[in-house]
CSV table of C-alpha atoms in Angstrom, one decimal:
chain,number,residue,atom,x,y,z
A,361,MET,CA,53.0,84.2,58.9
A,362,SER,CA,53.5,82.3,61.9
A,363,LEU,CA,54.7,84.1,65.1
A,364,LYS,CA,58.0,82.3,65.1
A,365,GLY,CA,58.2,84.1,61.8
A,366,ILE,CA,57.9,87.3,62.9
A,367,ILE,CA,60.7,87.4,66.0
A,368,PHE,CA,63.1,85.8,63.4
A,369,ILE,CA,63.1,88.1,61.1
A,370,LEU,CA,62.7,91.1,63.8
A,371,THR,CA,65.8,89.5,65.9
A,372,PHE,CA,67.8,89.1,62.4
A,373,SER,CA,67.7,93.1,61.6
A,374,LEU,CA,68.7,93.7,64.8
A,375,VAL,CA,71.3,91.8,64.5
A,376,LEU,CA,72.3,93.1,60.8
A,377,THR,CA,71.6,96.8,62.0
A,378,ASN,CA,74.1,96.2,64.7
A,379,CYS,CA,76.8,94.7,62.5
A,380,GLN,CA,76.3,97.2,60.1
A,381,ASN,CA,76.7,100.2,62.4
A,382,GLN,CA,79.6,98.5,64.0
A,383,THR,CA,81.5,98.7,60.7
A,384,ASN,CA,80.8,102.4,60.1
A,385,ASN,CA,82.2,102.7,63.4
A,386,PRO,CA,85.1,100.0,64.0
A,387,LEU,CA,86.9,102.0,66.5
A,388,ASN,CA,83.7,104.1,67.8
A,389,ILE,CA,85.1,107.7,66.8
A,390,PRO,CA,83.1,110.2,68.5
A,391,SER,CA,80.1,111.6,65.8
A,392,GLY,CA,81.5,114.6,65.1
A,393,SER,CA,85.2,113.6,64.7
A,394,THR,CA,87.0,113.0,61.7
A,395,SER,CA,90.2,111.5,63.4
A,396,GLN,CA,90.9,108.3,64.6
A,397,HIS,CA,92.8,108.3,68.6
A,398,SER,CA,96.2,108.4,68.5
A,399,MET,CA,98.0,106.5,70.9
A,400,LYS,CA,101.3,108.8,71.2
A,401,GLY,CA,99.4,112.0,70.2
A,402,TYR,CA,100.0,114.7,67.9
A,403,GLU,CA,104.0,116.8,67.1
A,404,LEU,CA,102.8,120.1,65.7
A,405,TYR,CA,105.6,122.2,63.8
A,406,SER,CA,105.0,125.4,63.3
A,407,TRP,CA,107.8,127.8,60.9
A,408,ARG,CA,108.3,131.1,59.3
A,409,LEU,CA,110.4,131.5,55.6
A,410,ASN,CA,112.1,134.2,54.5
A,411,ASN,CA,109.4,136.1,53.3
A,412,GLY,CA,107.3,136.2,56.9
A,413,SER,CA,104.7,133.6,55.9
A,414,TRP,CA,104.1,131.0,58.7
A,415,TYR,CA,104.0,126.9,58.0
A,416,TYR,CA,102.4,124.4,60.5
A,417,ALA,CA,102.0,120.5,60.3
A,418,LEU,CA,100.0,118.3,62.5
A,419,LEU,CA,101.2,115.1,62.5
A,420,VAL,CA,100.2,111.9,64.3
A,421,GLY,CA,102.8,111.0,67.3
A,422,THR,CA,105.6,108.4,67.0
A,423,ASN,CA,108.8,108.1,69.1
A,424,ARG,CA,111.2,109.2,66.7
A,425,VAL,CA,112.6,112.5,64.5
A,426,LYS,CA,110.8,113.6,61.6
A,427,ILE,CA,112.3,113.7,58.6
A,428,TYR,CA,112.2,117.1,57.0
A,429,GLN,CA,109.9,115.5,53.7
A,430,GLU,CA,107.1,114.6,56.3
A,431,ILE,CA,106.8,117.7,57.9
A,432,VAL,CA,106.5,119.6,54.7
A,433,ALA,CA,104.4,116.9,52.9
A,434,GLU,CA,101.6,118.0,55.8
A,435,GLN,CA,101.8,121.3,55.4
A,436,LEU,CA,99.3,123.7,56.6
A,437,ASN,CA,99.7,127.1,54.8
A,438,SER,CA,97.4,129.9,57.0
A,439,LEU,CA,96.6,129.7,60.5
A,440,ASP,CA,93.4,128.9,59.3
A,441,ALA,CA,94.1,125.4,58.4
A,442,LEU,CA,95.7,124.6,61.5
A,443,LYS,CA,92.2,125.6,63.4
A,444,GLY,CA,90.2,123.0,61.0
A,445,LYS,CA,92.6,120.6,61.5
A,446,ILE,CA,93.3,120.7,65.1
A,447,ASN,CA,89.2,120.8,65.0
A,448,SER,CA,88.8,116.9,63.7
A,449,LEU,CA,90.5,116.4,66.4
A,450,SER,CA,88.3,114.2,68.8
A,451,LYS,CA,88.2,115.6,72.6
A,452,GLY,CA,91.2,114.0,75.1
A,453,GLU,CA,93.3,113.8,72.1
A,454,VAL,CA,97.2,115.5,73.1
A,455,ILE,CA,99.1,118.0,71.2
A,456,ASN,CA,102.8,118.8,71.9
A,457,TRP,CA,104.0,121.7,70.1
A,458,ASN,CA,107.8,122.2,70.0
A,459,GLY,CA,109.5,125.2,69.2
A,460,LEU,CA,113.5,125.5,68.3
A,461,SER,CA,113.7,122.2,67.0
A,462,ASP,CA,117.9,121.6,65.5
A,463,GLN,CA,117.3,118.4,64.8
A,464,ILE,CA,115.6,118.9,61.5
A,465,ARG,CA,117.7,119.8,58.6
A,466,ASP,CA,116.6,122.6,56.5
A,467,LEU,CA,113.6,123.7,58.2
A,468,PRO,CA,113.9,126.4,61.0
A,469,ILE,CA,111.0,125.2,63.5
A,470,LEU,CA,110.0,128.1,65.6
A,471,LEU,CA,107.6,129.2,67.8
A,472,PRO,CA,104.7,131.6,66.3
A,473,GLU,CA,103.9,135.0,68.8
A,474,LYS,CA,102.8,134.6,71.8
A,475,SER,CA,99.2,135.6,70.6
A,476,VAL,CA,98.8,133.0,68.2
A,477,GLN,CA,100.3,130.3,70.8
A,478,ASP,CA,97.3,131.5,72.8
A,479,GLU,CA,94.9,131.3,70.2
A,480,ILE,CA,95.4,127.6,69.6
A,481,ARG,CA,95.4,126.9,73.4
A,482,LYS,CA,92.5,128.3,74.0
A,483,LEU,CA,91.5,126.7,70.5
A,484,CYS,CA,92.7,123.6,72.4
A,485,GLU,CA,90.9,123.9,75.3
A,486,GLN,CA,87.4,124.7,74.3
A,487,LYS,CA,87.6,121.4,72.1
A,488,GLY,CA,88.9,119.0,75.0
A,489,ILE,CA,92.0,118.6,73.6
A,490,GLU,CA,95.2,119.1,75.8
A,491,ILE,CA,98.0,120.8,74.2
A,492,ALA,CA,101.9,121.5,75.6
A,493,ILE,CA,103.9,124.5,74.0
A,494,SER,CA,107.7,124.1,74.9
A,495,PRO,CA,110.1,126.9,73.5
């Protein structure tokens, strides 16, 4: 095989390899992250049922108020499940966690006790995720 043929094959292989890498990660999500970057951050909802159990939902942020069905469709049944979801976010993401919302009918949105808030805040700091908690 001629030198031109070898150079052509090597160049073609490099081009294909580069195209394959871009196709597998079109948004350039950092490795170790399983989520896409959210332009409007994430919204964290928490609520407690009469039996004392806490539930959470972490949704992509929007410019509108979420409805009951949207929130409970993404319901996380434990603090550990919430931590797992937060761990899947990329560094630099923003989470807004609001309590006492009367805008969502049939869902008593509130913040859990301060120790739980602090635990989530610490996890976010370790991950490089900004979190704003508003009562």
